[in-house]
Short mmCIF file of C-alpha atoms in Angstrom, two decimals:
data_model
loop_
_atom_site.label_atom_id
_atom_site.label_comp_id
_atom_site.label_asym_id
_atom_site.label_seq_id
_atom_site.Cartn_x
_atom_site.Cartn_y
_atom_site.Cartn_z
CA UNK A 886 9.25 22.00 7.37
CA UNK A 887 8.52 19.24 5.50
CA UNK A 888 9.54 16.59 7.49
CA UNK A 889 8.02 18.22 10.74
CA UNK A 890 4.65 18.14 8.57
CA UNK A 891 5.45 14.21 8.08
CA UNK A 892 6.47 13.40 11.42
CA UNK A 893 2.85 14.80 12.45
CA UNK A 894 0.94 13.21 10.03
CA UNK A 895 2.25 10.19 10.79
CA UNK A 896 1.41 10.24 14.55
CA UNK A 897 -2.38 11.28 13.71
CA UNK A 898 -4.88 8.77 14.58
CA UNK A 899 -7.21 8.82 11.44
CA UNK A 900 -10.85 7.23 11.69
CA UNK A 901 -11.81 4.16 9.32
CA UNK A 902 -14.64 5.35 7.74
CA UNK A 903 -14.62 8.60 6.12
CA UNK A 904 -17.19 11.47 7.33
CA UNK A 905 -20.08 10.15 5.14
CA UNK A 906 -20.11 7.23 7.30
CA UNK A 907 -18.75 4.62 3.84
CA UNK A 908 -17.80 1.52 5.34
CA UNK A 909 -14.76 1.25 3.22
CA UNK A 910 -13.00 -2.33 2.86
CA UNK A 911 -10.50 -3.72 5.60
CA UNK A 912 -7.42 -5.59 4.14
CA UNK A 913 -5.44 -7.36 6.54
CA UNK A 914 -1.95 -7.88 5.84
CA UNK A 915 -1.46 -11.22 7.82
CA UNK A 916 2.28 -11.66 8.16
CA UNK A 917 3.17 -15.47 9.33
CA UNK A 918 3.87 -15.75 13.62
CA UNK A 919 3.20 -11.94 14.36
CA UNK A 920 0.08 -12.94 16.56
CA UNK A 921 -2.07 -11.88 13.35
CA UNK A 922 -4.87 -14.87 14.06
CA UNK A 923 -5.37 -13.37 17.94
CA UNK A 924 -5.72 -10.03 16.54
CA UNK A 925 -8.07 -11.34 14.13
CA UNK A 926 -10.40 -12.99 16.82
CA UNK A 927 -9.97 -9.64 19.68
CA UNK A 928 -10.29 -6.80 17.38
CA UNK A 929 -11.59 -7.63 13.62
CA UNK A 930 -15.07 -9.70 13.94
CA UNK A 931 -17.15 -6.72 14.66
CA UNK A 932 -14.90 -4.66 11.40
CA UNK A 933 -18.00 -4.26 8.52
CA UNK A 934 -16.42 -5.16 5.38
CA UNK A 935 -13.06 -7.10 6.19
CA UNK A 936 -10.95 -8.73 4.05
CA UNK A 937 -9.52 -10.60 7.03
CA UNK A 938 -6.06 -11.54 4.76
CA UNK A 939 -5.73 -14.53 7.32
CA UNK A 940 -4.25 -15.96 3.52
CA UNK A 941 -0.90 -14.72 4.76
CA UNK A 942 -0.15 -13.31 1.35
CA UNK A 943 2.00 -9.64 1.16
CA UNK A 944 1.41 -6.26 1.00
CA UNK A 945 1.37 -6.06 -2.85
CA UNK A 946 -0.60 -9.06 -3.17
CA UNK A 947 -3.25 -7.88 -1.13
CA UNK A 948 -3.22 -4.68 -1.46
CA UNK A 949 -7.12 -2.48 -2.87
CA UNK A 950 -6.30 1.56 -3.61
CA UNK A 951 -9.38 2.60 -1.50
CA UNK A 952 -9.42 0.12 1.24
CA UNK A 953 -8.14 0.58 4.59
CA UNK A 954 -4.67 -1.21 5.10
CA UNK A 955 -3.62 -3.35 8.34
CA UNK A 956 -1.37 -5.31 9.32
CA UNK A 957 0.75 -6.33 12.51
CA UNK A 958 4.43 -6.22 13.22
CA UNK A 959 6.93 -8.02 15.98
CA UNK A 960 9.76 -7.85 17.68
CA UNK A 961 12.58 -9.88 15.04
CA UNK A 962 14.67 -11.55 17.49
CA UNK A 963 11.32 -12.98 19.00
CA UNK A 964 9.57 -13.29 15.38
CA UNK A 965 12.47 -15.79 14.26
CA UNK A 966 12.44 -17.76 17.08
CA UNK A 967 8.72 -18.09 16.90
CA UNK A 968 8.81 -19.62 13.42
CA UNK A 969 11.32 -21.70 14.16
CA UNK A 970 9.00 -23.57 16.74
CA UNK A 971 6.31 -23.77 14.55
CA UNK A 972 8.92 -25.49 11.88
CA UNK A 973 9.78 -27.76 13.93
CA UNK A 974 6.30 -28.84 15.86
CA UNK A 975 4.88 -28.84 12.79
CA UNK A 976 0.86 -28.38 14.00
CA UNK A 977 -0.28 -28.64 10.39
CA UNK A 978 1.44 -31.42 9.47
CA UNK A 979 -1.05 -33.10 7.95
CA UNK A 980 -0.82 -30.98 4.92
CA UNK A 981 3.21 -30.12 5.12
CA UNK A 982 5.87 -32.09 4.75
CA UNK A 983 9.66 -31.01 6.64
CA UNK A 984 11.67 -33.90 4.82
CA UNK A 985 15.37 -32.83 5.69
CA UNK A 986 14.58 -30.78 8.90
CA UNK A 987 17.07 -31.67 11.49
CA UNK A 988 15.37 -32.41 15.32
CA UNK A 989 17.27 -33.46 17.69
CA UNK A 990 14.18 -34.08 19.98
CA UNK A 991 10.88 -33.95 20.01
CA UNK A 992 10.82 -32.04 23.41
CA UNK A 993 11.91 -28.38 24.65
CA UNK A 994 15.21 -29.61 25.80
CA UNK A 995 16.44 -29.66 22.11
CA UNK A 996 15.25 -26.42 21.12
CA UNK A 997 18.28 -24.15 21.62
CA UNK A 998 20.25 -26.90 19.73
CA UNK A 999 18.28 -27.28 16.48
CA UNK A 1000 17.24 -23.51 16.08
CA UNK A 1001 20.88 -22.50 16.18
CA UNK A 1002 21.35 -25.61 13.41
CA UNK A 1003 18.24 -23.76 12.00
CA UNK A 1004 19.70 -20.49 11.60
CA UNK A 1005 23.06 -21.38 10.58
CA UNK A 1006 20.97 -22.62 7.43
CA UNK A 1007 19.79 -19.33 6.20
CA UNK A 1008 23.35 -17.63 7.67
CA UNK A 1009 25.23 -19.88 5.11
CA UNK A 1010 26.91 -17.04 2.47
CA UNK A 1011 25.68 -19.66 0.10
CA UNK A 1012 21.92 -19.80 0.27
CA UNK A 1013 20.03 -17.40 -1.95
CA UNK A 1014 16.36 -16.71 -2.83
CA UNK A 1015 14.69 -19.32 -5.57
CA UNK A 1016 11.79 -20.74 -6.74
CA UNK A 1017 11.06 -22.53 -3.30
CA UNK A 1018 8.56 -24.53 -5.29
CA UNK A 1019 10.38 -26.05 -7.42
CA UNK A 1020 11.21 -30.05 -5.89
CA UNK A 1021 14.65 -30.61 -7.14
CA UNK A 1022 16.34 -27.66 -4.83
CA UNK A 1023 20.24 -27.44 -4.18
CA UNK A 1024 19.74 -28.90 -0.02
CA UNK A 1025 21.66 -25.32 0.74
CA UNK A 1026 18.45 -23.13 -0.82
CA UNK A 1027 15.75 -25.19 0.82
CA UNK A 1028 13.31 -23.51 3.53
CA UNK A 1029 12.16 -27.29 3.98
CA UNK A 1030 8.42 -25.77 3.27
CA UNK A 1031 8.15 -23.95 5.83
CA UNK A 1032 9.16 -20.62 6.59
CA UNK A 1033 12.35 -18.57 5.43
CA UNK A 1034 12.78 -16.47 8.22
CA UNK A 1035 15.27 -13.86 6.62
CA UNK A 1036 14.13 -10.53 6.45
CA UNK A 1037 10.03 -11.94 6.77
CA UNK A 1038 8.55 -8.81 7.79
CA UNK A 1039 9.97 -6.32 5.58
CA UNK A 1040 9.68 -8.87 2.49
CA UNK A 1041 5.96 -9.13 3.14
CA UNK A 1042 6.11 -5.11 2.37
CA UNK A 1043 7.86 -5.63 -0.62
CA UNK A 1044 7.39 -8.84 -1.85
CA UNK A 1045 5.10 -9.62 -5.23
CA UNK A 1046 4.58 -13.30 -4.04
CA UNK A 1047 1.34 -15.01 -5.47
CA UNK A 1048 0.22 -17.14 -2.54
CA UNK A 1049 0.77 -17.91 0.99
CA UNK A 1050 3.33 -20.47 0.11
CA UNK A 1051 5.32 -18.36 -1.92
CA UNK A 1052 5.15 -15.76 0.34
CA UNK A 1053 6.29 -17.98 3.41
CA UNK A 1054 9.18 -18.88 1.67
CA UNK A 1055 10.11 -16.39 -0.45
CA UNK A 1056 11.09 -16.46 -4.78
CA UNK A 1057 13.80 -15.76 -6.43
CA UNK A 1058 12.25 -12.11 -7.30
CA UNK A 1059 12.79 -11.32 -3.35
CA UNK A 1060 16.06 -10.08 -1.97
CA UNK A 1061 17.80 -11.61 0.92
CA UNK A 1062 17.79 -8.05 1.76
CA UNK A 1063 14.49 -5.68 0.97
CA UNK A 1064 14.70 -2.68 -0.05
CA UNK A 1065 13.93 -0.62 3.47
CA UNK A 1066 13.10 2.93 1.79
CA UNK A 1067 9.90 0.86 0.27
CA UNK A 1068 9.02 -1.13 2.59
CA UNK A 1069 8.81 1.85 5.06
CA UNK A 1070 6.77 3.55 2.79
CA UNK A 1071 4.18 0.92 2.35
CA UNK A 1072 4.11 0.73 6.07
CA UNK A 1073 3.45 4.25 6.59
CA UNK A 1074 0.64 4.18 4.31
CA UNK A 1075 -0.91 1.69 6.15
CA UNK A 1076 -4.09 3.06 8.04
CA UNK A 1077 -3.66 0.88 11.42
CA UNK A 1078 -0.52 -1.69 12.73
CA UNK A 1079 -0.22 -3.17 15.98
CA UNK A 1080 2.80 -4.37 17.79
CA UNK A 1081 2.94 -7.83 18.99
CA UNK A 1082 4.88 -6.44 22.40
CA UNK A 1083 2.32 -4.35 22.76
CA UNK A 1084 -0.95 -6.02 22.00
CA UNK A 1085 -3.51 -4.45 24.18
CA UNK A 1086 -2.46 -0.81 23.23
CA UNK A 1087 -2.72 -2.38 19.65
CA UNK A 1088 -5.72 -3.51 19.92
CA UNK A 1089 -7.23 -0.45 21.68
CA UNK A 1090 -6.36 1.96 18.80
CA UNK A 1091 -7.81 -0.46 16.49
CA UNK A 1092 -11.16 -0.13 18.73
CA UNK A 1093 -10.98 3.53 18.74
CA UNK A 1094 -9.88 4.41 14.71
CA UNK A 1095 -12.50 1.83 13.73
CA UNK A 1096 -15.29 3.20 16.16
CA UNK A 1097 -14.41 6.38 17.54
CA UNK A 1098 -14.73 5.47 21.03
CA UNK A 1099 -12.17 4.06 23.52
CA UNK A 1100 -13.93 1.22 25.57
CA UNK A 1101 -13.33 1.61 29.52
CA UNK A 1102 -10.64 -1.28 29.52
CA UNK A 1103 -8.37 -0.31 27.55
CA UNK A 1104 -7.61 2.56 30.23
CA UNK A 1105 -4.53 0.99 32.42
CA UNK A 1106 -6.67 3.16 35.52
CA UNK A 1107 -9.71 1.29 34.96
CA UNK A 1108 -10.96 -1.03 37.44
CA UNK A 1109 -12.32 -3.57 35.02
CA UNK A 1110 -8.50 -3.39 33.02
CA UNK A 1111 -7.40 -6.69 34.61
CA UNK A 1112 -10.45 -8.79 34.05
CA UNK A 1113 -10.06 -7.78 30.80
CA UNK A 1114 -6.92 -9.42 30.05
CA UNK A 1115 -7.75 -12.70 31.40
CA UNK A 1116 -10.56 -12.37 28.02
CA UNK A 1117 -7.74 -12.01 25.12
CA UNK A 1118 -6.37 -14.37 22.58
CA UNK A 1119 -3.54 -15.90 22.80
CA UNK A 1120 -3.56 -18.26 19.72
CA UNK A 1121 -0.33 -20.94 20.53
CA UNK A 1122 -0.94 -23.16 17.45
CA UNK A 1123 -0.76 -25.86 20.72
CA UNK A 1124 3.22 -24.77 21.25
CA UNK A 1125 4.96 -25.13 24.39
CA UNK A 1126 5.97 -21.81 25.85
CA UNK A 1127 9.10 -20.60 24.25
CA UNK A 1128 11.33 -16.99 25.61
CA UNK A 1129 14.12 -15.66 23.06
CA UNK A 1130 15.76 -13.33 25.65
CA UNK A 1131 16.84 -17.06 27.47
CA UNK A 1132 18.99 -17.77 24.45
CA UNK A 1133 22.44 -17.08 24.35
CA UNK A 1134 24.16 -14.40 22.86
CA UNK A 1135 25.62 -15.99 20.16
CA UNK A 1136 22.27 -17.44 18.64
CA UNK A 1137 20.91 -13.71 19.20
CA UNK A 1138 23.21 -12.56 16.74
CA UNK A 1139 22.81 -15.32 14.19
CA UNK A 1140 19.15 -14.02 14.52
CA UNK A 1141 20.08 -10.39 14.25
CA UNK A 1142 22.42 -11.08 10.81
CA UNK A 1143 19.38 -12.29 8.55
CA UNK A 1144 16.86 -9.83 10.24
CA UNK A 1145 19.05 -6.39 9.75
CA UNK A 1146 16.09 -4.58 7.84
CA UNK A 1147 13.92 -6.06 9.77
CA UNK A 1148 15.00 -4.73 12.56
CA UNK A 1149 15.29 -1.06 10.93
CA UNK A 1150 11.70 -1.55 10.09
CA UNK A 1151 10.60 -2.65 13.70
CA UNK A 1152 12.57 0.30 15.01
CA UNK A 1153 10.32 2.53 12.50
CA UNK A 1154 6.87 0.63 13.39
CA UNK A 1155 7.67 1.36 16.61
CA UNK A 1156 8.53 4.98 17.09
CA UNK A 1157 5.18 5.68 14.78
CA UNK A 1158 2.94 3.46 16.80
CA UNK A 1159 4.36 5.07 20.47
CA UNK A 1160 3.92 8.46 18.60
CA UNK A 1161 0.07 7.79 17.90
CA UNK A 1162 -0.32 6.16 21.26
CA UNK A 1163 0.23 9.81 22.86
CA UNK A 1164 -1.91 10.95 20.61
CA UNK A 1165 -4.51 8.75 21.48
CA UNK A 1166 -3.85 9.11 25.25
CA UNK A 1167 -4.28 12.93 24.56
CA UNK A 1168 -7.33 12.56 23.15
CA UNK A 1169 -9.00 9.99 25.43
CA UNK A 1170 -6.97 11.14 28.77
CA UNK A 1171 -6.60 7.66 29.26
CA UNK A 1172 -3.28 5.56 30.15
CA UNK A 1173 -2.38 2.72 27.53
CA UNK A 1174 0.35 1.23 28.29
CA UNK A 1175 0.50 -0.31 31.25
#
């Protein structure tokens, strides 16, 4: 059937380059707190021809009819929280300015406080996508220049937004809510994605569809695996350590109620990326995830 013939195609793992040998162009999709700059620094420097899209503009924006499409997806629940921190540490505050963020501290031990403060923001019925760069916002649509953490991932698929500002914060051309059927589409037609919960395996298929070889530590049975790991990325933006599944259940559904296609699209990303994993593993006869 059809969708049989879909299903398969989706779980093939297609080379880069075409059979000629082209080096065709790279184009990054960087979505914001998704650990897009450690993927960029493991797996992308030795890409020919990258477009590295480290810009942090969308889909659309970026977006070349003959290049090969990327881009990296994560967990919501974890996603939100992580933007969140980097709101409120503000690490490039030199060139951004949070007037009207509320921190209770400066430390970890007001964290669960002023994200839940955080997301009752974007929860209120009464906030709504605008032009986030215009200065004299209504205090109930502001995203304080930061991000706007509703629905990030699956606007970024859908979203026409003209820079990285724009695009953190979203217009008033964006729904609260993106339309899912198209922003599953775009991400099936993307050539590679990772998953931020599953990095290595990410970054091992991105190895493999961009070289056509499997390097000997990506296999979970090799004995040079481990030392591996201790050579990855793990870009912090100089933020304290910072677990989601500690919050309490209440917050996790605050999260959950602005991330509802999100989380459809997560749940997609991630059946198609497990799918191509035991593809890969059938064609290497090597273990991934470990």
């Amino acid at each position: 059937s059809k969708e049989d013939a879909h299903s398969k195609a989706l779980s093939q793992v297609s080379m880069f380059n075409d059979e000629t040998g082209t080096k065709k162009l790279k184009v990054f999709v960087h979505i914001p707190k998704t650990a897009g700059s450690s993927i960029i620094r493991d797996g992308m420097k030795g890409l020919h021809n990258l477009l590295q899209g480290n810009f942090e503009r969308s889909y659309y924006t970026l977006y070349e009819k003959d290049a090969v499409m990327l881009s990296f997806f994560r967990e919501p629940r974890a996603h939100v929280y992580s933007q969140f921190m980097h709101c409120k540490y503000n690490p490039y505050g030199t060139h951004r300015n949070y007037d009207g963020f509320k921190k209770s501290s400066n430390d970890a031990k007001g964290d669960s406080n002023d994200f839940e403060f955080w997301l009752d923001h974007f929860n209120n019925p009464k906030f709504q996508m605008v032009d986030f760069k215009t200065k004299s916002l209504d205090p109930i649509n502001t995203a304080w220049d930061c991000y706007n953490p509703v629905n990030m991932q699956a606007r970024y698929m859908t979203s026409h937004c003209h820079d990285s500002k724009q695009c953190h914060q979203g217009s008033k051309n964006d729904a609260l809510e993106p339309p899912l059927v198209e922003a599953i589409q775009n991400l099936e037609n993307l050539q590679w994605f990772g998953l931020t919960e599953l990095y290595e395996p990410s970054l091992c298929m991105l190895i493999y569809q961009s070289k056509g070889h499997l390097p000997k530590f990506c296999d979970c049975n090799s004995d040079i695996h481990k030392a591996r790991q201790k050579n990855l990325h793990h870009v912090t933006h100089k933020i304290h350590k910072h677990d989601v599944n500690r919050l309490n259940l209440r917050i996790k559904r605050k999260i959950d109620h602005i991330t509802r296609i999100d989380q459809q699209l997560y749940n997609h990303a991630k059946d198609i990326f497990m799918a191509r994993i035991v593809e890969l593993e059938r064609l290497t006869n090597a273990s991934l995830v470990c």
